[in-house]
Coordinates of C-alpha atoms and ligand atoms in Angstrom, one line a residue:
M23 CA -41.3 2.6 15.9
L24 CA -41.5 -1.1 16.6
E25 CA -38.4 -3.3 16.1
A26 CA -38.6 -5.7 13.2
N27 CA -38.8 -8.9 15.4
I28 CA -41.5 -7.4 17.6
K29 CA -43.4 -6.3 14.5
A30 CA -43.3 -9.8 13.1
Q31 CA -44.6 -11.3 16.3
L32 CA -47.3 -8.6 16.5
A33 CA -48.4 -9.3 13.0
Q34 CA -49.1 -12.9 13.9
Y35 CA -51.1 -11.9 16.9
L36 CA -53.1 -9.3 15.0
E37 CA -54.2 -12.1 12.6
L38 CA -56.1 -13.6 15.6
M39 CA -58.3 -10.6 15.9
E40 CA -62.0 -11.5 15.5
G41 CA -63.6 -8.1 15.0
D42 CA -63.0 -4.4 14.8
V43 CA -61.3 -2.3 17.5
H44 CA -61.5 1.5 17.7
L45 CA -58.6 3.2 19.4
K46 CA -59.5 6.7 20.6
V47 CA -56.3 8.6 21.1
S48 CA -55.6 11.8 23.0
V49 CA -52.1 13.2 22.1
G50 CA -50.3 16.5 22.4
E51 CA -46.9 17.8 21.3
D52 CA -44.7 16.1 23.8
K53 CA -42.3 13.2 23.2
V54 CA -44.5 10.5 24.7
S55 CA -47.5 11.7 22.7
R56 CA -45.4 11.5 19.5
E57 CA -44.4 7.9 20.5
M58 CA -48.0 7.0 21.2
A59 CA -49.3 8.5 17.9
S60 CA -46.6 6.6 16.0
L61 CA -47.5 3.3 17.8
V62 CA -51.3 3.5 17.1
D63 CA -50.7 4.5 13.5
E64 CA -48.4 1.6 13.1
L65 CA -51.0 -0.8 14.6
A66 CA -53.6 0.6 12.2
T67 CA -51.4 -0.1 9.2
M68 CA -50.9 -3.6 10.4
S69 CA -54.6 -4.7 10.7
T70 CA -57.7 -3.6 8.8
H71 CA -59.6 -4.4 12.1
I72 CA -57.9 -1.4 13.9
K73 CA -59.2 2.2 13.4
V74 CA -57.8 5.2 15.1
E75 CA -59.7 8.4 16.1
L76 CA -58.2 11.5 17.7
V77 CA -60.2 12.7 20.8
D78 CA -59.6 14.5 24.1
L79 CA -59.4 12.2 27.0
E80 CA -58.9 12.8 30.8
R81 CA -55.2 12.2 30.5
T82 CA -52.9 13.1 27.6
P83 CA -51.2 11.1 26.2
S84 CA -53.6 8.2 26.5
F85 CA -55.8 6.0 24.3
T86 CA -58.8 3.8 24.9
V87 CA -59.5 0.4 23.3
N88 CA -63.1 0.0 22.2
R89 CA -65.5 -2.0 20.2
P90 CA -67.2 0.0 17.4
G91 CA -69.8 2.2 19.1
E92 CA -69.1 0.7 22.5
E93 CA -66.6 1.9 25.2
T94 CA -65.0 -1.0 27.0
G95 CA -63.4 1.2 29.7
I96 CA -59.8 0.2 28.9
T97 CA -57.4 3.1 28.8
F98 CA -53.6 3.1 28.4
A99 CA -52.1 6.4 29.8
G100 CA -48.5 6.3 28.5
V101 CA -47.1 4.0 25.8
P102 CA -47.7 0.3 26.6
L103 CA -44.4 -1.0 25.4
G104 CA -41.7 -2.8 27.5
H105 CA -43.3 -5.3 29.8
E106 CA -46.8 -3.9 29.0
F107 CA -46.6 -4.8 25.3
T108 CA -48.4 -8.1 26.0
S109 CA -51.1 -6.2 27.9
L110 CA -51.7 -4.1 24.8
V111 CA -51.8 -7.2 22.5
L112 CA -54.2 -9.0 24.8
A113 CA -56.4 -6.0 25.1
L114 CA -56.7 -5.7 21.3
L115 CA -57.5 -9.5 21.0
Q116 CA -60.0 -9.6 23.8
V117 CA -61.8 -6.4 22.8
S118 CA -61.9 -7.8 19.2
G119 CA -63.9 -10.8 20.6
R120 CA -61.2 -13.4 21.2
A121 CA -62.1 -15.5 24.3
P122 CA -59.7 -15.1 27.2
K123 CA -57.9 -18.1 28.6
V124 CA -59.5 -17.9 32.0
D125 CA -61.7 -20.3 34.0
D126 CA -65.4 -20.1 33.2
K127 CA -66.1 -19.7 37.0
V128 CA -63.8 -16.6 37.1
I129 CA -65.5 -15.1 34.1
E130 CA -68.9 -15.7 35.7
Q131 CA -67.7 -14.0 39.0
V132 CA -66.5 -10.9 37.0
K133 CA -69.7 -10.7 35.1
N134 CA -71.8 -10.9 38.3
I135 CA -70.2 -7.7 39.8
K136 CA -73.0 -5.1 40.0
D137 CA -71.0 -2.2 41.6
T138 CA -69.5 0.5 39.4
L139 CA -65.7 0.0 39.7
H140 CA -63.0 2.2 38.2
F141 CA -59.4 1.0 38.7
D142 CA -56.3 3.1 38.1
S143 CA -53.1 1.0 38.0
Y144 CA -49.8 2.8 38.4
I145 CA -47.0 0.9 36.7
S146 CA -43.6 1.2 35.2
L147 CA -42.7 -0.3 31.8
S148 CA -39.7 -2.2 33.4
C149 CA -41.8 -3.8 36.2
Q150 CA -42.2 -7.6 35.8
N151 CA -45.0 -7.8 38.4
C152 CA -47.2 -5.1 36.7
P153 CA -48.5 -6.9 33.5
E154 CA -50.5 -9.5 35.4
V155 CA -52.4 -6.8 37.3
V156 CA -52.9 -4.7 34.2
Q157 CA -54.1 -7.7 32.2
A158 CA -56.5 -8.8 34.9
L159 CA -58.1 -5.4 35.3
N160 CA -58.3 -5.0 31.5
L161 CA -60.0 -8.3 31.2
M162 CA -62.5 -7.4 33.9
S163 CA -63.3 -4.3 31.9
V164 CA -63.9 -6.3 28.8
L165 CA -66.2 -8.7 30.6
N166 CA -68.3 -6.3 32.7
P167 CA -69.6 -2.9 31.5
N168 CA -69.6 -1.7 35.1
I169 CA -65.8 -2.0 35.3
T170 CA -63.3 0.4 33.8
H171 CA -59.5 0.5 34.1
T172 CA -56.7 2.9 33.3
M173 CA -53.1 1.8 33.2
I174 CA -50.9 4.8 34.1
D175 CA -47.2 4.7 33.3
G176 CA -45.6 6.6 36.2
A177 CA -42.8 7.8 34.0
A178 CA -45.2 9.7 31.8
F179 CA -47.3 11.0 34.7
K180 CA -44.7 11.9 37.3
E181 CA -46.7 14.7 38.9
E182 CA -49.7 12.4 39.5
V183 CA -47.5 9.7 41.0
E184 CA -45.8 12.3 43.3
S185 CA -49.1 13.8 44.4
K186 CA -50.3 10.3 45.4
N187 CA -46.9 9.5 47.0
I188 CA -46.7 6.2 45.1
L189 CA -43.4 4.6 45.9
A190 CA -43.8 1.1 44.4
V191 CA -45.4 -0.5 41.4
P192 CA -47.9 -1.8 40.7
T193 CA -50.1 0.3 42.9
V194 CA -53.8 0.1 42.2
Y195 CA -56.5 2.6 43.2
L196 CA -60.2 1.7 43.1
N197 CA -62.7 4.5 42.8
D198 CA -59.8 6.9 43.8
E199 CA -59.0 5.0 47.0
P200 CA -55.9 2.9 47.5
F201 CA -56.8 -0.8 46.7
S202 CA -53.7 -3.0 46.3
N203 CA -50.0 -3.2 45.8
G204 CA -47.9 -5.8 44.1
R205 CA -48.6 -8.7 41.8
K206 CA -52.2 -9.9 41.8
T207 CA -54.0 -12.5 39.8
I208 CA -57.6 -11.9 38.7
E209 CA -58.7 -14.5 41.3
E210 CA -56.9 -12.5 44.0
I211 CA -58.4 -9.2 42.9
L212 CA -61.9 -10.9 42.9
A213 CA -61.2 -12.2 46.4
E214 CA -60.2 -8.7 47.6
L215 CA -63.4 -7.3 46.2
G216 CA -65.3 -9.9 48.2
N217 CA -66.2 -12.0 45.1
G218 CA -63.8 -14.8 45.6
P219 CA -64.7 -18.4 46.3
D220 CA -66.8 -18.8 49.4
A221 CA -65.5 -21.1 52.1
S222 CA -69.0 -22.6 52.5
E223 CA -68.3 -24.3 49.1
F224 CA -65.9 -26.6 51.1
E225 CA -68.2 -27.6 53.9
D226 CA -69.4 -30.8 52.3
K227 CA -66.0 -32.2 51.6
E228 CA -65.0 -35.6 53.0
P229 CA -62.2 -35.5 55.6
F230 CA -58.6 -35.4 54.3
D231 CA -55.9 -37.7 55.5
V232 CA -53.4 -34.8 55.0
L233 CA -54.5 -31.2 54.7
V234 CA -51.6 -28.9 54.0
V235 CA -52.0 -25.3 55.1
G236 CA -50.0 -23.0 52.8
G237 CA -49.4 -23.3 49.1
G238 CA -45.8 -22.2 48.7
P239 CA -43.0 -24.5 47.6
A240 CA -43.0 -26.3 51.0
G241 CA -46.8 -26.9 51.0
A242 CA -46.7 -28.1 47.4
S243 CA -43.9 -30.6 48.1
A244 CA -45.6 -31.8 51.2
A245 CA -48.8 -32.4 49.3
I246 CA -47.1 -34.2 46.5
Y247 CA -45.2 -36.5 48.9
A248 CA -48.5 -37.3 50.7
A249 CA -50.5 -37.8 47.5
R250 CA -47.9 -40.1 46.1
K251 CA -48.6 -42.4 49.0
G252 CA -52.1 -42.7 47.8
I253 CA -53.7 -40.8 50.7
R254 CA -56.5 -38.2 50.4
T255 CA -54.7 -34.9 50.3
G256 CA -55.7 -31.3 50.1
I257 CA -54.0 -27.8 50.1
V258 CA -55.5 -24.7 51.6
A259 CA -53.6 -21.7 50.3
D260 CA -54.4 -18.1 50.6
R261 CA -52.1 -17.6 47.5
F262 CA -51.0 -20.7 45.7
G263 CA -47.3 -20.3 44.8
G264 CA -46.3 -18.3 48.0
Q265 CA -43.4 -15.9 48.0
I266 CA -42.0 -17.1 44.7
L267 CA -44.9 -15.3 43.0
D268 CA -43.1 -12.1 43.9
T269 CA -39.6 -13.2 42.8
A270 CA -38.3 -12.0 39.5
A271 CA -35.1 -14.2 39.0
I272 CA -34.2 -17.4 40.8
E273 CA -30.7 -18.5 40.2
N274 CA -30.0 -20.8 43.2
F275 CA -32.4 -23.6 42.4
I276 CA -29.8 -26.3 41.9
S277 CA -29.9 -27.9 38.4
V278 CA -32.0 -25.0 37.0
N279 CA -29.6 -22.2 36.0
H280 CA -32.2 -19.5 35.8
T281 CA -35.9 -19.3 36.2
E282 CA -38.5 -16.7 37.2
G283 CA -40.8 -16.9 40.2
P284 CA -44.2 -16.9 38.5
K285 CA -42.9 -19.5 36.0
L286 CA -41.7 -21.8 38.8
A287 CA -45.1 -21.2 40.6
A288 CA -46.9 -22.3 37.4
S289 CA -44.7 -25.4 37.2
L290 CA -45.4 -26.2 40.9
E291 CA -49.1 -25.9 40.3
E292 CA -48.9 -28.1 37.2
H293 CA -46.9 -30.7 39.2
V294 CA -49.4 -30.7 42.1
K295 CA -52.3 -31.1 39.6
E296 CA -50.6 -34.3 38.3
Y297 CA -51.9 -35.8 41.5
N298 CA -55.3 -36.1 43.0
I299 CA -54.7 -33.1 45.3
D300 CA -57.6 -30.8 46.1
I301 CA -56.3 -27.2 45.9
M302 CA -58.5 -24.8 47.8
N303 CA -56.9 -21.5 46.7
L304 CA -57.6 -18.0 48.1
Q305 CA -58.6 -19.4 51.4
R306 CA -57.0 -18.6 54.7
A307 CA -57.1 -21.2 57.6
K308 CA -58.0 -19.3 60.7
R309 CA -57.4 -22.0 63.3
L310 CA -56.3 -25.6 63.7
E311 CA -58.1 -27.7 66.3
K312 CA -56.7 -31.0 67.4
K313 CA -59.7 -33.2 68.0
D314 CA -58.4 -36.6 67.2
F315 CA -54.7 -37.5 67.8
T316 CA -54.7 -40.3 65.2
R317 CA -56.2 -38.2 62.4
L318 CA -56.3 -34.5 61.6
N319 CA -59.9 -34.1 60.5
W320 CA -60.8 -31.7 57.7
K321 CA -63.6 -30.4 59.9
T322 CA -61.0 -29.2 62.4
V323 CA -59.7 -26.5 60.1
Q324 CA -61.7 -23.3 60.4
F325 CA -62.0 -20.7 57.6
Ligands
FAD28 C1 -38.8 -11.0 46.5 C2 -38.3 -12.4 47.0 C3 -37.2 -12.9 46.3 C4 -36.8 -14.2 46.6 N1 -35.8 -14.8 45.9 C5 -35.3 -16.0 46.2 C6 -34.3 -16.6 45.4 O1 -33.8 -16.1 44.5 N2 -33.9 -17.9 45.8 C7 -34.5 -18.5 46.9 O2 -34.1 -19.7 47.2 N3 -35.4 -18.0 47.6 C8 -35.9 -16.7 47.3 N4 -36.9 -16.2 48.1 C9 -37.4 -16.9 49.2 C10 -38.4 -18.0 48.8 O3 -39.4 -17.4 48.0 C11 -38.9 -18.6 50.1 O4 -37.9 -19.2 50.8 C12 -39.9 -19.7 49.7 O5 -41.0 -19.2 49.0 C13 -40.4 -20.4 51.0 O6 -41.4 -21.3 50.7 P1 -42.5 -21.8 51.7 O7 -43.4 -22.7 51.0 O8 -41.9 -22.3 52.9 O9 -43.3 -20.5 52.1 P2 -44.0 -19.4 51.3 O10 -43.5 -19.2 49.9 O11 -44.1 -18.2 52.2 O12 -45.5 -20.0 51.2 C14 -46.4 -20.1 52.3 C15 -47.7 -19.8 51.8 O13 -48.7 -20.2 52.8 C16 -49.6 -19.2 53.0 N5 -50.2 -19.2 54.3 C17 -49.7 -18.9 55.5 N6 -50.6 -19.1 56.5 C18 -51.7 -19.5 55.9 C19 -53.0 -19.9 56.4 N7 -53.3 -19.8 57.6 N8 -54.0 -20.3 55.5 C20 -53.7 -20.4 54.2 N9 -52.5 -20.0 53.6 C21 -51.5 -19.6 54.5 C22 -48.8 -17.9 52.7 O14 -49.6 -16.8 52.5 C23 -47.9 -18.3 51.6 O15 -48.6 -18.1 50.3 C24 -37.4 -14.9 47.7 C25 -38.4 -14.3 48.4 C26 -38.9 -13.1 48.0 C27 -40.1 -12.5 48.7

């Protein structure tokens, strides 16, 4: 079922698996079920770490990705190909024991969640903003036994999508209630859950010479210009990257024929980090107070 070049790439990734993974698969007679059965069988032939078992799950066709004898709570309802193929590969690797490339602080925040959280993410396989959300929620499920996540391909579950009146993807439900729409990083999801960085962490910071509010392209360039003059610079951003995080293709950035928003946002962040700029992400400035006309004091920005 997989094309030869994808299969070759997949084979390389599967070699990175560190332990066994059990796929529990619920399939019927329909076309999507046949595709799913063929995909999981192909995966099992490609790695001795992957075992497949037929079961009945809440949704058919769907499959769960588990450690032997331990449910992780990751379910793919629909065939995770197209843009979700990477989500499948990462789920296999992370469930097998491979460490995720995420900040230790974020991992700690996820592990500390005590509530029982079940996420349903409605996606389409052609959506470029969906994989980040799916991968974040899968990773949260891998890290914390209280968290479970089902990715639902809207094309395979049309009735469910219509009954919930879902008009855009990704749309995420938490414990059956609407939770979020659009692209979200794991840090943003944590912040929405109330587990993001606490503004009190910043209280003891020394005053900045320049504190930029907003972390889009404009804020990033302002901060770089300031820091290049050797002055103490910070950025307060409720979402570092700004609107370009939601942009698929950018073709009017002169000298760059084509790029993608998230890629450009990642380059912006890399560029900002070249300098001694303190990025305070996922924080919203509530008020600016002008206390001293010669110097905007850090203490005058309220969170
Ligand atoms: C879907 C889409 C496609 C686009 N495509 C293109 C394109 O192809 N080419 C192009 O040139 N432009 C495009 N744009 C427009 C482009 O993204 C914007 O012009 C650009 O991002 C503006 O940069 P900015 O830094 O001024 O503002 P923004 O990108 O809006 O960044 C400002 C940031 O500051 C944050 N912020 C605001 N108030 C506070 C506060 N009080 N505290 C903390 N943070 C705060 C905001 O949340 C935001 O993250 C597109 C925009 C969208 C949404």
